[in-house]
Amino acid sequence: MRREGQVLLDHSFAPHRACSLTAMPSTTDGPDLQLLQQRDPDAWEALYRQTYPMMRGYAARRAPAGADPDDLVSEAMARALDRIDTFEDRGVRIQAWLFGVLRHVVLEHVRSSSRSQAADLDTRADQGRGPLQTVLHEEESAAVRAGFARLSDDDQEVLWFRVVAGLTAAETATLVGRREGAVRQAQSRALTRLRTTMQEVHP
Amino acid sequence: MNDDELELSIAEALTPAPVEPPEDRIAALRQRAELARAERAHAGHGHEQERAADPTGARLRSVDTDVSPAPRRARPAGSGTGTRWWMAGAVAASLALGAVIGGTALDGDPEDEVLARGVPEFEATLDSDGAVVAVEGSLAPEGRIVRLRSDTLPDLPVGEYYELWFLAPGDGPDGLDRISGGTFHPSYDGSGTDVVLHAAVDPELYPTLEITRELPDGDPQPSDDVVLRGEVSLLAEDGR
């Protein structure tokens, strides 16, 4: 049931991105910053629900072994709630800013851990494909996942932010502390390396 | 496969399913927002400026949240795993805070009025590992009014909380003989701990205080994670 003042969720995602941020509205049309800064519980719940799949997906892939992705996302949301007053609309969406908070939380845990885990995540279900298409698609997806897992952390991160989470190059640059052009270049190189690793695991 | 096709494949292979976050996490975030909103309303603009000038609390919180939680010792056998007790505690805490805030708007400073209702009866200073909590207890018609104040009690991950216990001399590993004095956590804005709890307990019969760190696991029993412990000092009838 929608509560008074609740921010409506945007599920108008791109067809190939079950919960990508790409199709999310800009900061002016998205979550009401004023409500968030007033610590409106409905606004925060809506933001949590809206960003949870992507946040959890990122945390699950980047978290050290033994860390609960839900704990990391919860901690990130708590910190975001504490620090929302510091958020400024400079072309970076709140969702992208949240990724920055989560990234810090994850890095803190990674620094205190010796190894990271490769999480198997539930990805979106196939829709509208025949049996043969589904088999072929699954093979391709398996190759992508296996190849992706062989990439460096930096390559994985830039592809995750740009391609999966749908952040702009400028937003990604803000998160990873690089220039926009460097992000585009890193993305291109990561794609090239992914082709190579996919060939290695599925020749 | 060109770049666009490869990016499409990456998105299809790695995009998480649109799942909902756990309800207890949502409840914890909502509670945190409620508390932050209430504290902001209570503190007002002037208090915020005061805090900005003295960032001690914020510094403490920053340090605390950068540290991974300490490993927890095991709970006693038969512990529950639900969230209803924690949720009930959270709701009760919210209602209590709401009552205080609401009363503030109407009556000025109800905390002082509440404390003024009691006659000072006992005090204690709990001190361990750099954390110091000052406890003051008063005898009141409804039981005991207990005030806890600390600038050094570590912050907790969202969802966790502290619980104050009054222990009888017979309390021990072989059998619990204690009364809960209530649950609390440091202020989320980093300004420390200043809480008033109510407990139907006689400090002469339950003279030991203990503060435990509790998980949001619904277990009403105390955890084994004792943060602070100490004895109450009973005051003379004139409050000295």
Short mmCIF file of C-alpha atoms in Angstrom, two decimals:
data_model
loop_
_atom_site.label_atom_id
_atom_site.label_comp_id
_atom_site.label_asym_id
_atom_site.label_seq_id
_atom_site.Cartn_x
_atom_site.Cartn_y
_atom_site.Cartn_z
CA MET A 1 0.00 0.00 0.00
CA ARG A 2 1.39 3.37 -0.94
CA ARG A 3 1.84 5.68 1.97
CA GLU A 4 1.47 9.39 1.89
CA GLY A 5 4.58 11.04 0.60
CA GLN A 6 6.05 7.79 -0.67
CA VAL A 7 8.30 8.00 -3.66
CA LEU A 8 6.97 5.92 -6.51
CA LEU A 9 9.23 3.21 -7.80
CA ASP A 10 10.35 3.35 -11.37
CA HIS A 11 10.17 -0.07 -12.99
CA SER A 12 10.38 1.20 -16.53
CA PHE A 13 13.71 -0.48 -17.02
CA ALA A 14 15.34 -1.20 -20.32
CA PRO A 15 14.18 -4.58 -21.66
CA HIS A 16 17.55 -6.22 -21.27
CA ARG A 17 18.18 -4.76 -17.83
CA ALA A 18 15.86 -6.11 -15.21
CA CYS A 19 16.66 -3.37 -12.73
CA SER A 20 19.20 -1.15 -14.40
CA LEU A 21 19.60 2.40 -13.24
CA THR A 22 19.90 3.55 -16.85
CA ALA A 23 16.21 4.17 -17.25
CA MET A 24 15.85 5.82 -13.90
CA PRO A 25 14.84 9.42 -13.98
CA SER A 26 17.27 12.22 -13.40
CA THR A 27 17.69 13.62 -9.93
CA THR A 28 15.05 16.22 -10.62
CA ASP A 29 12.41 13.57 -11.41
CA GLY A 30 13.70 10.77 -9.19
CA PRO A 31 13.66 10.31 -5.43
CA ASP A 32 12.66 13.53 -3.73
CA LEU A 33 15.90 14.82 -2.26
CA GLN A 34 14.04 17.10 0.10
CA LEU A 35 12.04 14.18 1.52
CA LEU A 36 15.21 12.15 1.87
CA GLN A 37 16.96 14.99 3.65
CA GLN A 38 13.96 15.29 5.95
CA ARG A 39 14.54 11.59 6.73
CA ASP A 40 11.09 10.69 5.48
CA PRO A 41 10.82 6.93 6.21
CA ASP A 42 8.62 6.29 3.17
CA ALA A 43 11.09 8.01 0.87
CA TRP A 44 13.96 6.00 2.30
CA GLU A 45 12.04 2.74 2.06
CA ALA A 46 11.21 3.47 -1.57
CA LEU A 47 14.84 4.27 -2.33
CA TYR A 48 15.93 1.10 -0.55
CA ARG A 49 13.51 -1.06 -2.50
CA GLN A 50 14.39 0.62 -5.77
CA THR A 51 18.14 0.24 -5.46
CA TYR A 52 18.35 -2.99 -3.46
CA PRO A 53 18.81 -5.52 -6.28
CA MET A 54 21.67 -3.60 -7.85
CA MET A 55 23.25 -2.68 -4.53
CA ARG A 56 23.08 -6.25 -3.31
CA GLY A 57 24.37 -7.54 -6.63
CA TYR A 58 27.39 -5.26 -6.40
CA ALA A 59 28.01 -6.12 -2.74
CA ALA A 60 27.70 -9.85 -3.39
CA ARG A 61 30.31 -9.72 -6.15
CA ARG A 62 32.74 -7.48 -4.32
CA ALA A 63 32.30 -8.56 -0.71
CA PRO A 64 34.99 -10.58 1.02
CA ALA A 65 34.27 -14.18 1.90
CA GLY A 66 31.99 -14.49 4.86
CA ALA A 67 30.54 -11.02 4.57
CA ASP A 68 26.79 -10.83 4.25
CA PRO A 69 25.88 -8.61 1.27
CA ASP A 70 22.69 -7.59 3.07
CA ASP A 71 24.77 -6.31 5.98
CA LEU A 72 26.88 -4.23 3.63
CA VAL A 73 23.87 -2.78 1.86
CA SER A 74 22.18 -2.04 5.19
CA GLU A 75 25.30 -0.30 6.46
CA ALA A 76 25.54 1.71 3.25
CA MET A 77 21.91 2.78 3.52
CA ALA A 78 22.41 3.74 7.16
CA ARG A 79 25.45 5.85 6.29
CA ALA A 80 23.63 7.38 3.36
CA LEU A 81 20.78 8.33 5.66
CA ASP A 82 23.25 9.95 8.04
CA ARG A 83 25.04 11.81 5.25
CA ILE A 84 22.28 12.71 2.82
CA ASP A 85 22.70 16.35 3.80
CA THR A 86 26.09 16.27 2.08
CA PHE A 87 24.61 15.13 -1.23
CA GLU A 88 24.61 17.80 -3.91
CA ASP A 89 22.86 17.52 -7.23
CA ARG A 90 25.77 17.95 -9.60
CA GLY A 91 24.57 15.67 -12.33
CA VAL A 92 25.13 12.54 -10.28
CA ARG A 93 21.95 10.72 -9.39
CA ILE A 94 21.22 9.72 -5.83
CA GLN A 95 21.38 6.10 -6.91
CA ALA A 96 24.90 6.63 -8.19
CA TRP A 97 25.85 8.44 -5.00
CA LEU A 98 24.55 5.44 -3.06
CA PHE A 99 26.88 3.21 -5.03
CA GLY A 100 29.71 5.43 -3.89
CA VAL A 101 28.72 4.96 -0.26
CA LEU A 102 28.37 1.22 -0.75
CA ARG A 103 31.71 1.05 -2.51
CA HIS A 104 33.40 2.56 0.55
CA VAL A 105 31.66 0.10 2.85
CA VAL A 106 32.70 -2.83 0.68
CA LEU A 107 36.29 -1.62 0.41
CA GLU A 108 36.53 -1.34 4.18
CA HIS A 109 35.50 -4.96 4.48
CA VAL A 110 37.77 -6.04 1.65
CA ARG A 111 40.74 -4.36 3.34
CA SER A 112 40.12 -6.39 6.47
CA SER A 113 39.76 -9.62 4.54
CA SER A 114 42.24 -11.72 2.62
CA ARG A 115 40.13 -12.93 -0.25
CA SER A 116 36.92 -12.20 -2.02
CA GLN A 117 34.15 -14.52 -2.97
CA ALA A 118 32.72 -15.14 -6.37
CA ALA A 119 29.03 -15.07 -5.72
CA ASP A 120 26.51 -16.95 -7.77
CA LEU A 121 23.61 -14.62 -8.07
CA ASP A 122 20.13 -15.19 -9.29
CA THR A 123 19.79 -13.23 -12.44
CA ARG A 124 16.61 -12.37 -14.16
CA ALA A 125 14.57 -15.15 -15.72
CA ASP A 126 14.40 -15.67 -19.44
CA GLN A 127 11.31 -14.33 -21.04
CA GLY A 128 9.82 -15.02 -24.42
CA ARG A 129 12.50 -17.42 -25.62
CA GLY A 130 12.02 -20.81 -27.16
CA PRO A 131 13.84 -23.90 -25.80
CA LEU A 132 16.70 -23.71 -28.30
CA GLN A 133 17.11 -19.98 -27.86
CA THR A 134 17.10 -20.46 -24.10
CA VAL A 135 19.85 -23.09 -24.29
CA LEU A 136 21.99 -20.92 -26.54
CA HIS A 137 21.38 -17.89 -24.40
CA GLU A 138 22.30 -19.78 -21.25
CA GLU A 139 25.53 -20.95 -22.85
CA GLU A 140 26.38 -17.40 -23.78
CA SER A 141 25.49 -16.13 -20.32
CA ALA A 142 27.61 -18.82 -18.71
CA ALA A 143 30.53 -17.80 -20.90
CA VAL A 144 30.06 -14.16 -19.97
CA ARG A 145 29.88 -14.94 -16.24
CA ALA A 146 32.94 -17.20 -16.38
CA GLY A 147 34.92 -14.67 -18.40
CA PHE A 148 33.82 -11.80 -16.20
CA ALA A 149 34.97 -13.67 -13.09
CA ARG A 150 38.47 -13.85 -14.58
CA LEU A 151 38.75 -10.11 -15.06
CA SER A 152 40.62 -7.91 -12.63
CA ASP A 153 38.65 -6.15 -9.91
CA ASP A 154 39.03 -2.84 -11.72
CA ASP A 155 37.75 -4.25 -15.01
CA GLN A 156 34.82 -5.92 -13.26
CA GLU A 157 33.96 -2.75 -11.43
CA VAL A 158 33.95 -0.46 -14.44
CA LEU A 159 31.85 -2.92 -16.46
CA TRP A 160 29.48 -3.41 -13.56
CA PHE A 161 28.92 0.28 -13.05
CA ARG A 162 28.67 1.15 -16.73
CA VAL A 163 26.94 -1.87 -18.25
CA VAL A 164 25.00 -3.57 -15.46
CA ALA A 165 24.12 -0.70 -13.16
CA GLY A 166 23.82 1.66 -16.09
CA LEU A 167 25.74 4.55 -14.58
CA THR A 168 27.00 7.23 -16.91
CA ALA A 169 30.69 7.60 -17.59
CA ALA A 170 30.66 10.79 -15.52
CA GLU A 171 28.98 9.06 -12.57
CA THR A 172 31.38 6.13 -12.77
CA ALA A 173 34.31 8.53 -12.95
CA THR A 174 33.12 10.19 -9.75
CA LEU A 175 32.84 6.84 -7.98
CA VAL A 176 36.20 5.44 -8.97
CA GLY A 177 38.13 8.69 -8.84
CA ARG A 178 39.09 8.86 -12.51
CA ARG A 179 38.33 11.16 -15.39
CA GLU A 180 35.40 10.48 -17.68
CA GLY A 181 37.62 9.77 -20.66
CA ALA A 182 39.68 7.34 -18.62
CA VAL A 183 36.52 5.49 -17.66
CA ARG A 184 35.45 5.13 -21.28
CA GLN A 185 38.91 3.88 -22.17
CA ALA A 186 38.93 1.46 -19.26
CA GLN A 187 35.52 0.17 -20.31
CA SER A 188 36.69 -0.45 -23.86
CA ARG A 189 39.78 -2.28 -22.68
CA ALA A 190 37.77 -4.32 -20.20
CA LEU A 191 35.45 -5.43 -23.00
CA THR A 192 38.44 -6.51 -25.06
CA ARG A 193 39.84 -8.46 -22.14
CA LEU A 194 36.44 -10.02 -21.51
CA ARG A 195 36.38 -11.35 -25.08
CA THR A 196 39.73 -12.95 -24.41
CA THR A 197 38.74 -14.52 -21.11
CA MET A 198 35.49 -15.79 -22.63
CA GLN A 199 37.53 -17.48 -25.35
CA GLU A 200 39.72 -19.06 -22.69
CA VAL A 201 36.86 -20.56 -20.71
CA HIS A 202 34.58 -21.36 -23.68
CA PRO A 203 36.80 -21.70 -26.77
CA MET B 1 30.24 -9.92 -31.32
CA ASN B 2 30.67 -6.15 -31.32
CA ASP B 3 30.85 -3.99 -28.21
CA ASP B 4 27.12 -3.26 -28.09
CA GLU B 5 26.25 -6.95 -28.40
CA LEU B 6 28.80 -7.88 -25.77
CA GLU B 7 27.45 -5.24 -23.39
CA LEU B 8 23.96 -6.58 -23.95
CA SER B 9 25.20 -10.08 -23.10
CA ILE B 10 26.93 -8.79 -19.98
CA ALA B 11 23.78 -7.04 -18.84
CA GLU B 12 21.66 -10.13 -19.44
CA ALA B 13 24.11 -12.45 -17.74
CA LEU B 14 24.87 -10.34 -14.69
CA THR B 15 21.88 -8.14 -13.97
CA PRO B 16 20.38 -9.29 -10.67
CA ALA B 17 16.79 -10.33 -10.47
CA PRO B 18 14.51 -7.59 -9.12
CA VAL B 19 14.27 -8.91 -5.56
CA GLU B 20 12.92 -7.08 -2.55
CA PRO B 21 15.11 -6.28 0.46
CA PRO B 22 14.42 -8.20 3.70
CA GLU B 23 11.55 -6.73 5.65
CA ASP B 24 13.53 -6.51 8.89
CA ARG B 25 16.19 -4.42 7.12
CA ILE B 26 13.52 -2.11 5.76
CA ALA B 27 12.04 -1.81 9.24
CA ALA B 28 15.46 -0.98 10.67
CA LEU B 29 16.06 1.71 8.06
CA ARG B 30 12.61 3.19 8.62
CA GLN B 31 13.24 3.25 12.36
CA ARG B 32 16.57 4.95 11.81
CA ALA B 33 14.89 7.55 9.61
CA GLU B 34 12.15 8.08 12.20
CA LEU B 35 14.70 8.56 14.95
CA ALA B 36 16.85 10.88 12.86
CA ARG B 37 13.82 12.95 11.93
CA ALA B 38 12.67 13.10 15.54
CA GLU B 39 16.13 14.04 16.76
CA ARG B 40 16.42 16.74 14.12
CA ALA B 41 13.07 18.15 15.10
CA HIS B 42 14.01 17.97 18.75
CA ALA B 43 17.47 19.43 18.36
CA GLY B 44 16.47 22.28 16.10
CA HIS B 45 18.71 24.38 13.98
CA GLY B 46 20.64 25.91 16.86
CA HIS B 47 21.63 22.55 18.24
CA GLU B 48 22.85 21.46 14.82
CA GLN B 49 25.13 24.46 14.66
CA GLU B 50 26.41 23.56 18.10
CA ARG B 51 27.18 20.02 17.00
CA ALA B 52 28.92 21.24 13.87
CA ALA B 53 31.21 23.31 16.04
CA ASP B 54 32.01 20.30 18.22
CA PRO B 55 32.28 17.25 16.01
CA THR B 56 33.33 14.86 18.75
CA GLY B 57 30.25 12.73 18.38
CA ALA B 58 30.54 12.54 14.63
CA ARG B 59 34.17 11.57 14.97
CA LEU B 60 33.26 8.81 17.40
CA ARG B 61 30.63 7.47 15.06
CA SER B 62 32.99 7.60 12.12
CA VAL B 63 35.59 5.63 14.00
CA ASP B 64 33.06 3.14 15.23
CA THR B 65 31.51 2.42 11.87
CA ASP B 66 34.90 1.87 10.33
CA VAL B 67 35.54 -1.04 12.64
CA SER B 68 34.08 -4.43 11.94
CA PRO B 69 31.86 -5.72 14.73
CA ALA B 70 33.66 -7.86 17.27
CA PRO B 71 33.00 -11.58 17.04
CA ARG B 72 30.02 -12.57 19.12
CA ARG B 73 30.06 -15.35 21.61
CA ALA B 74 27.44 -18.02 21.30
CA ARG B 75 24.02 -17.55 22.80
CA PRO B 76 22.61 -20.03 25.29
CA ALA B 77 21.09 -23.14 23.80
CA GLY B 78 17.52 -22.85 22.63
CA SER B 79 17.87 -19.29 21.42
CA GLY B 80 15.23 -18.06 19.03
CA THR B 81 15.92 -16.74 15.56
CA GLY B 82 12.85 -14.63 14.82
CA THR B 83 12.65 -10.89 14.82
CA ARG B 84 9.45 -10.28 16.74
CA TRP B 85 11.11 -9.40 20.03
CA TRP B 86 13.53 -7.06 18.38
CA MET B 87 10.74 -5.52 16.36
CA ALA B 88 8.64 -5.16 19.48
CA GLY B 89 11.57 -3.50 21.20
CA ALA B 90 12.15 -1.21 18.27
CA VAL B 91 8.50 -0.22 18.15
CA ALA B 92 8.45 0.34 21.90
CA ALA B 93 11.59 2.45 21.67
CA SER B 94 10.09 4.48 18.84
CA LEU B 95 6.88 4.99 20.78
CA ALA B 96 8.82 6.00 23.87
CA LEU B 97 10.90 8.47 21.90
CA GLY B 98 7.80 9.71 20.12
CA ALA B 99 6.13 10.26 23.46
CA VAL B 100 9.12 12.22 24.70
CA ILE B 101 9.33 14.29 21.51
CA GLY B 102 5.59 14.86 21.47
CA GLY B 103 5.66 15.87 25.07
CA THR B 104 8.48 18.24 24.32
CA ALA B 105 6.41 20.08 21.78
CA LEU B 106 3.57 20.48 24.26
CA ASP B 107 5.18 20.84 27.61
CA GLY B 108 8.72 22.03 27.22
CA ASP B 109 11.12 19.47 28.66
CA PRO B 110 9.32 16.34 29.80
CA GLU B 111 12.58 14.48 30.46
CA ASP B 112 13.33 16.80 33.30
CA GLU B 113 9.78 16.38 34.56
CA VAL B 114 10.10 12.61 34.42
CA LEU B 115 13.38 12.70 36.29
CA ALA B 116 11.94 15.15 38.80
CA ARG B 117 9.25 12.60 39.66
CA GLY B 118 11.81 10.26 41.16
CA VAL B 119 13.84 10.39 44.32
CA PRO B 120 17.56 9.72 43.71
CA GLU B 121 18.25 6.21 44.98
CA PHE B 122 21.38 4.78 43.40
CA GLU B 123 24.17 5.48 40.98
CA ALA B 124 26.89 3.56 39.21
CA THR B 125 29.77 4.12 36.86
CA LEU B 126 30.36 1.31 34.41
CA ASP B 127 33.82 1.44 32.90
CA SER B 128 35.55 -0.96 30.52
CA ASP B 129 37.88 -0.68 27.52
CA GLY B 130 37.57 3.06 27.32
CA ALA B 131 33.78 3.11 27.41
CA VAL B 132 32.28 4.80 30.44
CA VAL B 133 28.57 4.90 31.25
CA ALA B 134 27.19 6.93 34.14
CA VAL B 135 24.01 5.52 35.62
CA GLU B 136 21.61 7.34 37.91
CA GLY B 137 18.56 5.65 39.38
CA SER B 138 15.55 7.17 41.08
CA LEU B 139 12.67 5.67 42.97
CA ALA B 140 9.38 6.63 41.36
CA PRO B 141 5.76 5.54 41.77
CA GLU B 142 5.96 3.32 38.70
CA GLY B 143 9.28 1.71 39.66
CA ARG B 144 12.75 2.98 38.99
CA ILE B 145 13.74 5.67 36.56
CA VAL B 146 17.20 4.93 35.21
CA ARG B 147 19.23 7.47 33.28
CA LEU B 148 22.28 6.38 31.30
CA ARG B 149 24.76 8.86 29.93
CA SER B 150 27.90 8.23 27.90
CA ASP B 151 30.03 9.87 25.26
CA THR B 152 32.16 6.80 24.76
CA LEU B 153 29.77 3.89 24.37
CA PRO B 154 30.56 2.53 20.89
CA ASP B 155 28.01 2.89 18.14
CA LEU B 156 26.44 -0.28 16.82
CA PRO B 157 25.66 -1.59 13.34
CA VAL B 158 22.12 -0.81 12.33
CA GLY B 159 19.65 -3.20 13.95
CA GLU B 160 21.78 -4.03 16.98
CA TYR B 161 21.17 -2.50 20.37
CA TYR B 162 22.29 -2.49 23.96
CA GLU B 163 20.28 -3.90 26.84
CA LEU B 164 20.58 -2.94 30.49
CA TRP B 165 20.17 -5.70 33.07
CA PHE B 166 19.79 -5.73 36.83
CA LEU B 167 21.36 -8.90 38.22
CA ALA B 168 20.65 -10.64 41.50
CA PRO B 169 23.63 -12.13 43.37
CA GLY B 170 22.51 -15.59 42.25
CA ASP B 171 22.69 -14.80 38.54
CA GLY B 172 25.28 -16.92 36.79
CA PRO B 173 26.01 -19.49 34.10
CA ASP B 174 23.89 -22.08 35.89
CA GLY B 175 20.82 -19.92 36.05
CA LEU B 176 19.74 -16.44 35.13
CA ASP B 177 18.29 -14.24 37.86
CA ARG B 178 18.01 -10.82 36.30
CA ILE B 179 15.56 -8.18 35.19
CA SER B 180 15.84 -6.21 32.00
CA GLY B 181 16.03 -2.47 32.45
CA GLY B 182 15.32 -1.78 28.80
CA THR B 183 17.03 -1.45 25.46
CA PHE B 184 18.74 1.48 23.80
CA HIS B 185 21.46 2.51 21.41
CA PRO B 186 23.67 5.58 21.10
CA SER B 187 22.18 8.47 19.18
CA TYR B 188 22.47 7.94 15.45
CA ASP B 189 23.62 11.52 15.00
CA GLY B 190 26.81 10.72 16.89
CA SER B 191 25.95 12.88 19.90
CA GLY B 192 26.40 10.00 22.33
CA THR B 193 24.07 8.29 24.75
CA ASP B 194 21.57 9.97 27.05
CA VAL B 195 18.59 7.73 27.63
CA VAL B 196 15.99 7.36 30.35
CA LEU B 197 14.66 3.87 31.01
CA HIS B 198 11.99 2.60 33.38
CA ALA B 199 12.37 -0.65 35.28
CA ALA B 200 10.29 -2.38 37.91
CA VAL B 201 13.28 -3.53 39.91
CA ASP B 202 14.64 -3.13 43.42
CA PRO B 203 18.36 -2.31 43.24
CA GLU B 204 18.88 -3.68 46.73
CA LEU B 205 17.81 -7.12 45.48
CA TYR B 206 19.38 -6.73 42.06
CA PRO B 207 22.52 -4.71 42.78
CA THR B 208 24.66 -5.57 39.74
CA LEU B 209 24.27 -3.76 36.46
CA GLU B 210 25.21 -5.27 33.14
CA ILE B 211 24.99 -3.91 29.62
CA THR B 212 24.92 -6.45 26.83
CA ARG B 213 25.09 -6.01 23.11
CA GLU B 214 22.14 -7.66 21.42
CA LEU B 215 21.53 -8.81 17.89
CA PRO B 216 18.21 -8.29 16.12
CA ASP B 217 17.56 -12.02 16.32
CA GLY B 218 14.40 -12.01 18.37
CA ASP B 219 16.01 -13.80 21.30
CA PRO B 220 14.66 -12.32 24.56
CA GLN B 221 17.51 -13.86 26.55
CA PRO B 222 20.67 -11.87 27.14
CA SER B 223 23.49 -12.48 24.75
CA ASP B 224 26.87 -13.46 26.15
CA ASP B 225 28.35 -10.27 24.75
CA VAL B 226 28.74 -8.28 27.97
CA VAL B 227 29.95 -4.79 27.22
CA LEU B 228 29.98 -3.30 30.72
CA ARG B 229 29.31 -4.49 34.23
CA GLY B 230 29.37 -2.88 37.66
CA GLU B 231 27.73 -2.53 41.05
CA VAL B 232 25.20 0.11 42.05
CA SER B 233 25.94 2.40 44.95
CA LEU B 234 22.85 3.04 47.02
CA LEU B 235 22.47 6.64 48.08
CA ALA B 236 21.37 7.87 51.47
CA GLU B 237 17.77 9.02 51.74
CA ASP B 238 18.80 12.63 51.27
CA GLY B 239 20.30 11.65 47.90
CA ARG B 240 23.96 11.78 48.99
#
